Short mmCIF file of C-alpha atoms and ligand atoms in Angstrom, two decimals:
data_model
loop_
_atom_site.label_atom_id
_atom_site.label_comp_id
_atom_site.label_asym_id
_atom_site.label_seq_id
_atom_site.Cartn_x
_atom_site.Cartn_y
_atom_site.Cartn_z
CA UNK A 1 46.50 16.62 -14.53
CA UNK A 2 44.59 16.23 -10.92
CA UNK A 3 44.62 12.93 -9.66
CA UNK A 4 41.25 12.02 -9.83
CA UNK A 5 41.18 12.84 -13.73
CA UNK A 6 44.40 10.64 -13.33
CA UNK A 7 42.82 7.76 -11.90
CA UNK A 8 39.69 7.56 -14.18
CA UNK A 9 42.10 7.69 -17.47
CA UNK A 10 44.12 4.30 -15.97
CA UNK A 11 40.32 2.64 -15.34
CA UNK A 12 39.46 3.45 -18.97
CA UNK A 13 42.25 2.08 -19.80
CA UNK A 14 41.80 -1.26 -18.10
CA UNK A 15 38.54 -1.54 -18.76
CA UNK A 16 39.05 -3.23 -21.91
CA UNK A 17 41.01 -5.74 -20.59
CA UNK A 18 39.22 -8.12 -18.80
CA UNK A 19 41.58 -10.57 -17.48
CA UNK A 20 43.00 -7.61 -15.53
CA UNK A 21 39.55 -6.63 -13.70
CA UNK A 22 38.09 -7.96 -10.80
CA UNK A 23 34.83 -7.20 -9.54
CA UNK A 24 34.06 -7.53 -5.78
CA UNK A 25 32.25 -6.73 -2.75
CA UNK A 26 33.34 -6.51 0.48
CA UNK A 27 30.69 -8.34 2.97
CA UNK A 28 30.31 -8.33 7.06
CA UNK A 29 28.05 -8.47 9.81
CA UNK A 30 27.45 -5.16 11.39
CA UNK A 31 30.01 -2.83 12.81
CA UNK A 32 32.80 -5.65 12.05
CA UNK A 33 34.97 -2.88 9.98
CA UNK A 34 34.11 -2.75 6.08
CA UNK A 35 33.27 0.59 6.12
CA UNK A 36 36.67 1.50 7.78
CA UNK A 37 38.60 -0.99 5.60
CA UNK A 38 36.77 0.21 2.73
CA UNK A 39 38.37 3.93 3.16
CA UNK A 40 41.82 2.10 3.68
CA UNK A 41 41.42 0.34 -0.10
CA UNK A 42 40.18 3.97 -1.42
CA UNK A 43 43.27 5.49 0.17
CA UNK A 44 45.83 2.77 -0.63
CA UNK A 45 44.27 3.63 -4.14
CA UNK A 46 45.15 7.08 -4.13
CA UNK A 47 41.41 7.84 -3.70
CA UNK A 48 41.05 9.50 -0.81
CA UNK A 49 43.61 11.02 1.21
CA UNK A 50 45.23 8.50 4.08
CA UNK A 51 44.08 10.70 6.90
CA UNK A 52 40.36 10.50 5.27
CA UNK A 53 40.61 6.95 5.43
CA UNK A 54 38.68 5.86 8.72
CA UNK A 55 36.42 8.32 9.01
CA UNK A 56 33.87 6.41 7.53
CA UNK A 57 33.29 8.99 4.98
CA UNK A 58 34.07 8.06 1.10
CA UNK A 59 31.29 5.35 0.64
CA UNK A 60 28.87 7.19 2.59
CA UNK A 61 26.99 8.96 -0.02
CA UNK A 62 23.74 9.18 1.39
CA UNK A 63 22.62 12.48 4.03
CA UNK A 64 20.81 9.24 5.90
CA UNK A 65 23.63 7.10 6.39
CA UNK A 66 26.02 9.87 7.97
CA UNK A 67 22.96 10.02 10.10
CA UNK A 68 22.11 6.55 10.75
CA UNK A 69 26.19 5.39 10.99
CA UNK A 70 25.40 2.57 8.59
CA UNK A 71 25.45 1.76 4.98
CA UNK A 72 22.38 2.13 3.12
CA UNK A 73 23.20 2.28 -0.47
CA UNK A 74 25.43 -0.11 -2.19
CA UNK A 75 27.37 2.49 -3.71
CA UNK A 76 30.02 1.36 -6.25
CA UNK A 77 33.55 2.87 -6.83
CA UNK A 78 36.38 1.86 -9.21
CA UNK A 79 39.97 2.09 -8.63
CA UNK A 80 43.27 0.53 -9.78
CA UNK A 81 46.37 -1.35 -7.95
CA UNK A 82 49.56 -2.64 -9.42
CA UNK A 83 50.06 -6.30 -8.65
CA UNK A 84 53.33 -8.39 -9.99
CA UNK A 85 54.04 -5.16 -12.38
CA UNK A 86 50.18 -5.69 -14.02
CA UNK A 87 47.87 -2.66 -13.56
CA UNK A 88 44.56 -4.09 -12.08
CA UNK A 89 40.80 -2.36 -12.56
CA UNK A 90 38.84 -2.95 -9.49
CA UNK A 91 35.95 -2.40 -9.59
CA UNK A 92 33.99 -2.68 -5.40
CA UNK A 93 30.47 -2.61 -4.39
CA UNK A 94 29.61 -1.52 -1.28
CA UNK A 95 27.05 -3.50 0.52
CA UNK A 96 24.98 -2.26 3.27
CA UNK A 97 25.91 -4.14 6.72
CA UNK A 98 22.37 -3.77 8.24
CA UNK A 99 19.94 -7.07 8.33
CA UNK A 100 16.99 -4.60 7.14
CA UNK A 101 18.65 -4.33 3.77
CA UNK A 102 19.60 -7.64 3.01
CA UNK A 103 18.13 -7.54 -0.55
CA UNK A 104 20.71 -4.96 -1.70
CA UNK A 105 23.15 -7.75 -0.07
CA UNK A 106 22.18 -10.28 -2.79
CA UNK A 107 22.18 -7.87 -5.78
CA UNK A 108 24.92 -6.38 -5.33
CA UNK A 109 26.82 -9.90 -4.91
CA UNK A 110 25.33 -10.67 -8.67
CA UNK A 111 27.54 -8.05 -10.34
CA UNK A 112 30.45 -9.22 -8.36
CA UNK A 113 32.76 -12.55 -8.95
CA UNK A 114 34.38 -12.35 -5.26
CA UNK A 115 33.75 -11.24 -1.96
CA UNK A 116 35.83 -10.22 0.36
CA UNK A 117 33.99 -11.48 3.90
CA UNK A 118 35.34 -9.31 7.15
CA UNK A 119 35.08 -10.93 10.52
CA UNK A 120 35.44 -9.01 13.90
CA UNK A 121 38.28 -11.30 15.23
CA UNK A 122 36.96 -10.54 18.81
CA UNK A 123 33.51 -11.25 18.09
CA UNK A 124 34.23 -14.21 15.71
CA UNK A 125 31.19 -15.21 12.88
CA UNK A 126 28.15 -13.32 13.52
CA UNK A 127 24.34 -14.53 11.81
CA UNK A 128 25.23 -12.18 8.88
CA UNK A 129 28.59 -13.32 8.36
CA UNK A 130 26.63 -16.42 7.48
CA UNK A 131 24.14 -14.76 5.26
CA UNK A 132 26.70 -12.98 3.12
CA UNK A 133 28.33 -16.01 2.69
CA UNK A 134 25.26 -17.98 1.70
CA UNK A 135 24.37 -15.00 -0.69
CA UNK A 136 28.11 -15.23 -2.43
CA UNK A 137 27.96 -18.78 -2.89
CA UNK A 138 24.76 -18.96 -4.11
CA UNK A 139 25.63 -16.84 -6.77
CA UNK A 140 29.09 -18.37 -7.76
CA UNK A 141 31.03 -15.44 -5.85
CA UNK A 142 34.60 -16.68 -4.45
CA UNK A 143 35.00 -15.74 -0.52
CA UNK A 144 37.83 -14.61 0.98
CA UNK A 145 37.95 -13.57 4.67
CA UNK A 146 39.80 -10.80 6.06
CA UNK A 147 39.81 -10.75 10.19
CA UNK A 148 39.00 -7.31 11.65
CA UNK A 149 40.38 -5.86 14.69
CA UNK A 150 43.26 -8.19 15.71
CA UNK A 151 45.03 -4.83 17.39
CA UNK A 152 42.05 -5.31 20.03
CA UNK A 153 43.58 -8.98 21.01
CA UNK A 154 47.11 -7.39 21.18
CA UNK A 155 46.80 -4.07 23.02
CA UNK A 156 43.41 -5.07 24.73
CA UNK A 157 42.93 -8.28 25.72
CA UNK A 158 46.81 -8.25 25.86
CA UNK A 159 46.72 -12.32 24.28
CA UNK A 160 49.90 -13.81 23.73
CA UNK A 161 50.55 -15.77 20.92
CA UNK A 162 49.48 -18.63 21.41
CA UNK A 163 46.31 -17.76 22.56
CA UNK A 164 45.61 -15.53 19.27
CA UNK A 165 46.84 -17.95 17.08
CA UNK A 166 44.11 -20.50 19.08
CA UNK A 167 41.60 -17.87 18.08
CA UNK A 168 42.54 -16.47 14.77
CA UNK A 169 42.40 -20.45 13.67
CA UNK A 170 38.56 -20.33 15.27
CA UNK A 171 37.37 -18.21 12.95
CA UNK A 172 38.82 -19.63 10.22
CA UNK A 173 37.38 -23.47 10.88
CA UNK A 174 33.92 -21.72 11.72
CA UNK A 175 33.76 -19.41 8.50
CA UNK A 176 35.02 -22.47 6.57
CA UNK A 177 32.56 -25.11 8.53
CA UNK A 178 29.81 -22.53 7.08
CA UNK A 179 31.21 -22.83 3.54
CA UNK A 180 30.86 -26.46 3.57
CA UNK A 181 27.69 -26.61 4.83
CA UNK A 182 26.59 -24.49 1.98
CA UNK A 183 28.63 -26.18 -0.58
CA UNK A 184 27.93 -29.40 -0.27
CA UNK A 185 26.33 -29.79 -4.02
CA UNK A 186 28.77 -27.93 -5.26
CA UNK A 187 31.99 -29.43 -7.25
CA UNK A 188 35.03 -29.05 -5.26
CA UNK A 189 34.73 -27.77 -1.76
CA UNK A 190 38.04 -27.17 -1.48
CA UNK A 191 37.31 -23.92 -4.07
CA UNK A 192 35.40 -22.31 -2.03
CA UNK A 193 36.95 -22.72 1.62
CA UNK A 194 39.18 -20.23 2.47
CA UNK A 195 43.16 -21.20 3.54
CA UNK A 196 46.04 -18.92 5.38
CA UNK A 197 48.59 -21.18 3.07
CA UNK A 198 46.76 -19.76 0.26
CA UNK A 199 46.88 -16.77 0.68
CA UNK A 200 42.87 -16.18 0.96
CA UNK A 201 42.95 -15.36 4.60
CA UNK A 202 43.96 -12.09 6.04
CA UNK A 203 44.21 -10.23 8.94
CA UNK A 204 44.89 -7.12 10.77
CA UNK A 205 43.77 -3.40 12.08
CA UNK A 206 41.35 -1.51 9.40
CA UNK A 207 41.32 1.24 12.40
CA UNK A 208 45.30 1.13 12.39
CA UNK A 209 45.86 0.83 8.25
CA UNK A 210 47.98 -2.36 8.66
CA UNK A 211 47.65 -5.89 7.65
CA UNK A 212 49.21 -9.26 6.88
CA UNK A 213 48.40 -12.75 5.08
CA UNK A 214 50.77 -15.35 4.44
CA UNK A 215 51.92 -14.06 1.16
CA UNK A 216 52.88 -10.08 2.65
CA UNK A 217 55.08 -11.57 5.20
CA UNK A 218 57.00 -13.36 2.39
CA UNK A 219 57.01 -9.97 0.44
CA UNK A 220 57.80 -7.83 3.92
CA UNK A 221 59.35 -9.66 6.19
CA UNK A 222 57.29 -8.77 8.99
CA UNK A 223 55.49 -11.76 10.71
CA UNK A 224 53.22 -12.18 13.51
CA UNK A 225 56.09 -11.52 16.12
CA UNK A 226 56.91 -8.10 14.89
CA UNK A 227 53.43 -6.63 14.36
CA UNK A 228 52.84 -7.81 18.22
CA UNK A 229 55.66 -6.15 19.25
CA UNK A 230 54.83 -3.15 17.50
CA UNK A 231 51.32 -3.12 18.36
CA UNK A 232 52.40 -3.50 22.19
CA UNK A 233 55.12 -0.51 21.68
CA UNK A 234 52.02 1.69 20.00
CA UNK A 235 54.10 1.84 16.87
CA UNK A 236 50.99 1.81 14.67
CA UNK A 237 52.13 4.35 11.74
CA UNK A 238 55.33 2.74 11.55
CA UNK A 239 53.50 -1.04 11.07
CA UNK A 240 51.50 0.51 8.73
CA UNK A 241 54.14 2.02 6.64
CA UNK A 242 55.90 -0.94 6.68
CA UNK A 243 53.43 -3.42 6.15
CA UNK A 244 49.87 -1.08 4.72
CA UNK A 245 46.46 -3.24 5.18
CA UNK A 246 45.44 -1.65 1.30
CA UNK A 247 48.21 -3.66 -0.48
CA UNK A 248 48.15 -7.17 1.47
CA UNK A 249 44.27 -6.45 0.53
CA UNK A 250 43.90 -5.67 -2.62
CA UNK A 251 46.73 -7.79 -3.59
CA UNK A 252 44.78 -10.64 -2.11
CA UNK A 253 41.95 -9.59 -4.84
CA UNK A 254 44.38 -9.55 -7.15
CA UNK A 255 45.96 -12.75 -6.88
CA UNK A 256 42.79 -14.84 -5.44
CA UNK A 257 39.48 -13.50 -6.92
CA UNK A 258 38.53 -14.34 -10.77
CA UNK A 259 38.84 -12.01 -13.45
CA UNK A 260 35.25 -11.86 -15.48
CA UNK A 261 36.52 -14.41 -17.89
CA UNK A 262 37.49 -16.79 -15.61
CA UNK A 263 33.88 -16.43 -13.62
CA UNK A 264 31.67 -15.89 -16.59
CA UNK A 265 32.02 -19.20 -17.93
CA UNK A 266 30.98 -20.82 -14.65
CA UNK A 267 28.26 -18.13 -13.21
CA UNK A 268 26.27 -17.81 -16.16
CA UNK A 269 24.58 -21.33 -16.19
CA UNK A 270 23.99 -19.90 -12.38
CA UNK A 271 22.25 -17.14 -12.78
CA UNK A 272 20.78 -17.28 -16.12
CA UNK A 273 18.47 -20.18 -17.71
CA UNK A 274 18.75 -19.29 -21.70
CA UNK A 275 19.55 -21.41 -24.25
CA UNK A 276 23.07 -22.36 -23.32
CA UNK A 277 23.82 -23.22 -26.86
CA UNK A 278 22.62 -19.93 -28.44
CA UNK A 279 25.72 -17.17 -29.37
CA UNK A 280 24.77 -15.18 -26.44
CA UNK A 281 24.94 -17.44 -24.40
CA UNK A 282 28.64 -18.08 -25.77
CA UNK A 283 28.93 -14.52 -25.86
CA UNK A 284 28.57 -13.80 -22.26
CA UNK A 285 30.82 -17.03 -21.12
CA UNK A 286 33.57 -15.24 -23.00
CA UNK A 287 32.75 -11.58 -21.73
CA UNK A 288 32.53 -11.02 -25.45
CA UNK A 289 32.77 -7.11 -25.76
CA UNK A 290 31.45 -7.69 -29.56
CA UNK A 291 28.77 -9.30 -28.81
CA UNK A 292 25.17 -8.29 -28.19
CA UNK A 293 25.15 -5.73 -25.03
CA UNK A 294 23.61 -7.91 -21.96
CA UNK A 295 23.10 -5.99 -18.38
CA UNK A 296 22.17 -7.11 -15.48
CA UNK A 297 21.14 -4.14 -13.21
CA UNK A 298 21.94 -4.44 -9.28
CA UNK A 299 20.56 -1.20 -8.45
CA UNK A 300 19.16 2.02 -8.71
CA UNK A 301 20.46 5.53 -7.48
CA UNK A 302 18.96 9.08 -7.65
CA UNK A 303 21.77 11.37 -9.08
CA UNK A 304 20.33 15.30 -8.58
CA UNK A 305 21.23 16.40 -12.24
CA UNK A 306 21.19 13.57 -14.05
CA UNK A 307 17.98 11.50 -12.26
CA UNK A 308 17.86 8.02 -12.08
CA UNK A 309 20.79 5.70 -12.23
CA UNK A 310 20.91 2.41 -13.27
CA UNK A 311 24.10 0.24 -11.89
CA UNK A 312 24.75 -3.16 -13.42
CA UNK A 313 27.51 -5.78 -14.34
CA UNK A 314 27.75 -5.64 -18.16
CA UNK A 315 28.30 -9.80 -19.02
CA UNK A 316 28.56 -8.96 -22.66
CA UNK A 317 28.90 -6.41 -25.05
CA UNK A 318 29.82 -2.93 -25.15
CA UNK A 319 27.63 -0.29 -23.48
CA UNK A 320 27.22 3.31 -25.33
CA UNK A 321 25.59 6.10 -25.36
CA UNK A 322 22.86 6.19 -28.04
CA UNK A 323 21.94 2.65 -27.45
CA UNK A 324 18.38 1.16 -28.12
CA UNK A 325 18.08 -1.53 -25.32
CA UNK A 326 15.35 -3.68 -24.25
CA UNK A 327 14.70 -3.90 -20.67
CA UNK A 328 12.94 -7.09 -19.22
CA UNK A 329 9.47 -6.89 -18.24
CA UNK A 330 8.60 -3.97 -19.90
CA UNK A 331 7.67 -3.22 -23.44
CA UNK A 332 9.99 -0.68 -26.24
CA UNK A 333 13.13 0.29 -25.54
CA UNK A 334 15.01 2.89 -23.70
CA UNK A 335 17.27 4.80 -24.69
CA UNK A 336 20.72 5.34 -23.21
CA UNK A 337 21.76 8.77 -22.01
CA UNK A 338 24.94 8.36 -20.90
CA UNK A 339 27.54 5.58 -19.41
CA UNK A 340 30.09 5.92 -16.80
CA UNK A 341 31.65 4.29 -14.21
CA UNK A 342 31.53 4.94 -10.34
CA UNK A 343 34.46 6.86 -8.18
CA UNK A 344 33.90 7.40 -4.35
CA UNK A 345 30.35 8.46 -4.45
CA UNK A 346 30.56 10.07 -8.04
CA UNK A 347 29.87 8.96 -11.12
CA UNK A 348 32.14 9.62 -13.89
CA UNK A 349 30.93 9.69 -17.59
CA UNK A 350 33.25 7.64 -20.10
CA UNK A 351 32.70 6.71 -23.84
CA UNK A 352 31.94 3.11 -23.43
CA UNK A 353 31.81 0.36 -21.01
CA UNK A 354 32.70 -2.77 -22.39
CA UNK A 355 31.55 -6.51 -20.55
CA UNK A 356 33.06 -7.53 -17.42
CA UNK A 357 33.08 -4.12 -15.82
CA UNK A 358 30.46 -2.55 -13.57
CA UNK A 359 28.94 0.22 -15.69
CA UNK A 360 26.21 3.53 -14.23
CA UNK A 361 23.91 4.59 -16.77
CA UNK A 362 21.24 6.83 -17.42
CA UNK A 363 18.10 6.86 -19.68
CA UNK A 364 17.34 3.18 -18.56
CA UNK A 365 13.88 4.53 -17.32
CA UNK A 366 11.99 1.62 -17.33
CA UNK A 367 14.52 -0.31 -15.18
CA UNK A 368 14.73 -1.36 -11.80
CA UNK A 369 17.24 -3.38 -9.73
CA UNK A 370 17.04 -7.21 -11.44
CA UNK A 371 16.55 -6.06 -14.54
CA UNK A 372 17.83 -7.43 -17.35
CA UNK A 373 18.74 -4.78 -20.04
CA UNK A 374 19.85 -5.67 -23.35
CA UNK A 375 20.36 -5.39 -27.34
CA UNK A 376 18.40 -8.55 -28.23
CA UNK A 377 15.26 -9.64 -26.66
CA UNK A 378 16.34 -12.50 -24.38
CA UNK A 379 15.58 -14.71 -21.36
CA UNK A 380 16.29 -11.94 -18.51
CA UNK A 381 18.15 -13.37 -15.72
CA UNK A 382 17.40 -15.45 -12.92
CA UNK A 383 15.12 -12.92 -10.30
CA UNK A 384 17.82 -12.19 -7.21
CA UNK A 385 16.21 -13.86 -4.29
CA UNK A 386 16.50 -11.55 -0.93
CA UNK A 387 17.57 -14.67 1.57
CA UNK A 388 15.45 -13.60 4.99
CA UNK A 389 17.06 -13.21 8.09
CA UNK A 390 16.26 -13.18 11.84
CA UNK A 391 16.38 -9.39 13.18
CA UNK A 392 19.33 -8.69 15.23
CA UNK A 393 18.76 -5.71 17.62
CA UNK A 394 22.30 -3.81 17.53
CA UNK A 395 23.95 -3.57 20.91
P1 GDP B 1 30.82 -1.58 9.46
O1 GDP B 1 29.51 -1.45 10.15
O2 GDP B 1 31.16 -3.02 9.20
O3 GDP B 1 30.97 -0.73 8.24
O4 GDP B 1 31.93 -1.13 10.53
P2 GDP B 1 32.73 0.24 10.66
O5 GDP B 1 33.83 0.30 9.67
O6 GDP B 1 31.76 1.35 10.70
O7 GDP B 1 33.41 0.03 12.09
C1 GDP B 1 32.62 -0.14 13.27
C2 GDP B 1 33.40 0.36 14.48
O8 GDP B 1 34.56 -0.45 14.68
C3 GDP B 1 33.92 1.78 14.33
O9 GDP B 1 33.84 2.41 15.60
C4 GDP B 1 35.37 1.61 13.91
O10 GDP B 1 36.20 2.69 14.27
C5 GDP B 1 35.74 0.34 14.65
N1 GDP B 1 36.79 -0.41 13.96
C6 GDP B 1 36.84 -0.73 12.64
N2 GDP B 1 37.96 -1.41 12.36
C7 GDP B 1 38.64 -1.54 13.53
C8 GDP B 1 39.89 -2.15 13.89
O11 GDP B 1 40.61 -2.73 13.09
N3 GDP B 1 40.25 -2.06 15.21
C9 GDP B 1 39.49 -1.45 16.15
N4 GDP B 1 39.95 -1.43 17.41
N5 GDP B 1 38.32 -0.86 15.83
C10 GDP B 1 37.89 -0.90 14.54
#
């Protein structure tokens, strides 16, 4: 069996079991390194090859964005990565890392119950490291920050330790000085902040595959001291054998973001102002794959054989082909063509997708992004605000 068909039979398999999903999006101000850390996850993943990874060239589905050097789309992919012996389903959204396209920021952070925020450690917290942050919190989405480009303070700017450590700790107070600014209302600060003891800070080289957090030097061994040392000595493929930025990654996803029925409960009153005593709203706090189907769409894609796309977070219910479903603004029903989930820039059709998991589908052609599709007629969800943003010029 190729690996590809390999991969999509263990998502298939996961995707019924919500507790081991977790949806996210990985978030950063321009040119700070998602794109490039994005291949690394795909490769760790078994998605791409590991000499892909870096060229900037899995997410990038779109002729413009090869063209342009920057995200457009927020394309979707799903992959899987063992964590304490337990198969995960994770399912990523790209987002766009451009100001212009800020909108597709804030939907795709409503399918998505963390986000992984990546911060140039030479250029510290940037304006849109601030927006994506305001646009996760606002919709319930646990940060976690992962600092770019620390090889550039080693081999570079040649800092000692001390000196990195004095900067490192920087742009953790300033990331976590914007979090509690902008979750001041909220219950527990503390939740959302982000902590190197807790494992939801880490750092390293997306250009040089490796990486480390608090909890990978406990599993490795290797510390601060050694990757310097190895860094200085241009030892790269050897630090990233030893200690590989996908796993200290997505094991950070693993570990720290929510699973859907963990988030559910406390998003929904968030994003959606139904009856909060009705059975769908019960339904979609327990990601209820019985219940009536509920989809929020984030966006829309144009596939060349099979036309439009929708892409959405299914919050309850079981999506399948056939369906009659109601979609918010318009009147009738459309009818669903087919349902799949997303690898690399291709979608790939499967039976069902059940709530909790990101799902592409077709026949949905009355929807648009912020849509709300569904079984029952219902109270669509709340419209996803595009939060406005100076224009940054890039250098
Ligand atoms: P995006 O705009 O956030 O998607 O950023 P990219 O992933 O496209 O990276 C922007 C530039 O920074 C590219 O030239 C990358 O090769 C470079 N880059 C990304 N990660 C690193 C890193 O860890 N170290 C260094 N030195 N350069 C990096």
């Amino acid at each position: 069996m190729g690996r590809r068909k390999k991969i999509v039979e263990q998502c298939e398999r996961l995707m019924d079991k919500p507790e081991n999903i977790r949806n996210i999006a990985i978030a950063a101000h321009v040119d700070h390194g998602k794109t490039t850390l994005t291949d690394n996850l795909l490769a760790g993943a078994g998605m791409i090859s590991d000499d892909t990874a870096g060229q900037q060239l899995a997410m990038d589905t779109e002729e413009d964005e090869q063209e342009r050097g920057i995200t457009i789309d927020a394309a979707n992919v799903s992959m899987t990565h063992e964590y304490e012996d337990t198969n995960h389903l994770i399912n990523l959204i790209d987002t766009p890392g451009h100001v212009d396209f800020g909108g597709d920021v804030t939907r795709a952070m409503r399918a998505v119950d963390g986000a992984l925020v990546v911060v140039d450690a030479v250029e510290g917290a940037m304006p849109q490291t601030e927006t994506v942050l305001r646009q996760a919190l606002r919709e319930g989405v646990k940060p976690a920050l992962f600092i770019n480009k620390v090889d550039r303070l080693i081999s570079e700017l040649q800092e000692g330790p001390e000196e990195m450590q004095k900067r490192l700790l920087s742009v953790i107070s300033d990331v976590n000085d914007l979090i509690a600014g902008m979750t001041e209302d909220m219950d527990d600060v503390d939740d959302w902040t982000v902590s190197v003891e807790e494992g939801t800070v880490g750092f390293g080289s997306a250009l040089y595959k490796w990486g480390v957090s608090m909890p990978s030097m406990q599993r490795t061994g290797m510390d601060f001291g050694d990757i310097m040392e190895m860094e200085r000595a241009d030892k790269r493929q050897e630090l990233h054998e030893k200690t590989p930025l996908s796993n200290v990654v997505l094991d950070m996803v693993c570990e720290h973001f929510p699973n859907p029925v963990k988030a559910q409960p406390m998003r929904i009153p968030r994003i959606w102002r139904g009856d909060d005593e009705s059975e769908l709203a019960e339904t979609m706090r327990m990601v209820d794959e019985d219940g009536e189907v509920v989809l929020m769409v984030t966006d829309i894609g144009i596939d060349p054989h099979a036309g439009e796309i929708a892409a959405g977070r299914v919050f309850s219910g079981t999506l399948e082909k056939g369906q009659e479903l109601y979609v918010s603004g318009t009147a009738g029903k459309n009818r669903v063509q087919s349902v799949g989930i997303y690898m690399g820039g291709e979608r790939e059709e499967v039976e069902h997708v059940p709530a909790g998991n990101i799902a592409a589908v077709t026949g949905l052609k009355d929807a648009i992004a912020g849509s709300t599709v569904s079984s029952v007629e219902m109270t669509p969800f709340e419209s996803i605000d595009h939060i406005s943003e100076p224009v940054i010029t890039k250098s």
